[in-house]
Coordinates of C-alpha atoms in Angstrom, one line a residue:
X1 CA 48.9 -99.5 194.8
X2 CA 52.6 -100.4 195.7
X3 CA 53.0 -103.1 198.3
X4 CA 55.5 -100.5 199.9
X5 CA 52.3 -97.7 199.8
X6 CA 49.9 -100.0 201.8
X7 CA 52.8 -101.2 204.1
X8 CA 53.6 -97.6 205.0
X9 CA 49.2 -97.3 205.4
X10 CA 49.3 -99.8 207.6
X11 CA 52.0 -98.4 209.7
X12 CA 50.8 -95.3 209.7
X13 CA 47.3 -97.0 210.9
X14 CA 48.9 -98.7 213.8
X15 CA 50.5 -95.1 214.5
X16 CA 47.1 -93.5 214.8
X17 CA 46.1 -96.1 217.3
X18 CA 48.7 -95.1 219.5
X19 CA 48.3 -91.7 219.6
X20 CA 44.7 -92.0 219.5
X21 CA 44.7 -94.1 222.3
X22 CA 47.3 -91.3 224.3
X23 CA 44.9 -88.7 223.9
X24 CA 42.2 -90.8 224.9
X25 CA 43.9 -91.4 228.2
X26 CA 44.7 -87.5 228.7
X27 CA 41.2 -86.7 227.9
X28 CA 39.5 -88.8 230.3
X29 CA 42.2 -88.3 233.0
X30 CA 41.7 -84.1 232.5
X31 CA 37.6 -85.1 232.5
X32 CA 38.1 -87.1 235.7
X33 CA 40.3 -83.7 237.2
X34 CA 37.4 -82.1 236.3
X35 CA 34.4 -84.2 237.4
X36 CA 35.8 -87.1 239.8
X37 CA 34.2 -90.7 238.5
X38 CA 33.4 -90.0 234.8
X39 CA 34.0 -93.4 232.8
X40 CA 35.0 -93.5 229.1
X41 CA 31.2 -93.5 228.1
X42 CA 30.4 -90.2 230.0
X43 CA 33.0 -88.5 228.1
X44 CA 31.3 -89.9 224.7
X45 CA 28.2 -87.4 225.7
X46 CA 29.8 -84.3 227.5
X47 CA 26.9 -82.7 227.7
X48 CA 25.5 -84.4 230.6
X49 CA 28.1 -82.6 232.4
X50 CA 28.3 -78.7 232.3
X51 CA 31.6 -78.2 234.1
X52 CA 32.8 -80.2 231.5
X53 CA 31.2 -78.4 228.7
X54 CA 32.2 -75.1 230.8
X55 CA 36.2 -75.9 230.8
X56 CA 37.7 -74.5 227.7
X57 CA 40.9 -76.8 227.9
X58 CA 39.2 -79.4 228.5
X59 CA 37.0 -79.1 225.2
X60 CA 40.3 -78.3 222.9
X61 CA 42.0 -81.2 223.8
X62 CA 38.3 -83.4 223.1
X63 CA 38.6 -81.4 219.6
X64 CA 42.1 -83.0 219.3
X65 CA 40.6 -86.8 220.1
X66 CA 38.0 -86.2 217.6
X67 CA 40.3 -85.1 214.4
X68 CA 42.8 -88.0 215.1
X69 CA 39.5 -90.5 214.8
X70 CA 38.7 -88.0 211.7
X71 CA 42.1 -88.3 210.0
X72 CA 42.4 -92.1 210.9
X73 CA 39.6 -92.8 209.4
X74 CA 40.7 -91.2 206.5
X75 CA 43.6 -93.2 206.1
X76 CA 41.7 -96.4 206.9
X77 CA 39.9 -95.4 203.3
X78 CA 42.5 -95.2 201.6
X79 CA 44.2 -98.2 203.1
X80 CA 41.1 -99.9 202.1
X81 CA 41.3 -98.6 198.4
X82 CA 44.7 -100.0 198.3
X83 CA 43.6 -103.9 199.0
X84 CA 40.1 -103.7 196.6

């Protein structure tokens, strides 16, 4: 693979971060709107809290958080196929 290819990867990588890391924030802080106190780790099992698993907006944007992490992992792969 072109040096340019797994430079734009990486870039693209650090990109997913960031925006990974936003929507982390706005999913805890609409969690925390929602149930005052929850910590990163409650929001990791939702369950444990039905008004969380009862708030429709709530569980679209936690749909969002979880196909970044899908697509950057995708393109971690591939970044990874580009250095073996």
């Amino acid at each position: 693979m072109a040096t340019a290819t797994r430079d734009t990867l990486a870039l693209i990588d650090r990109l997913m971060l960031e925006i990974i890391a936003q929507q982390e924030r706005k999913v805890l802080a609409m969690a925390r709107a929602i149930h005052p106190g929850l910590t990163p780790e409650d929001i990791r099992n939702p369950n444990d809290f039905a008004d969380l698993m009862a708030s429709g907006e709530w569980n679209f944007e936690d749909g969002i958080l979880a196909g970044l992490k899908s697509a950057h992992m995708a393109i971690r792969a591939k970044l990874l196929e580009s250095i073996e």
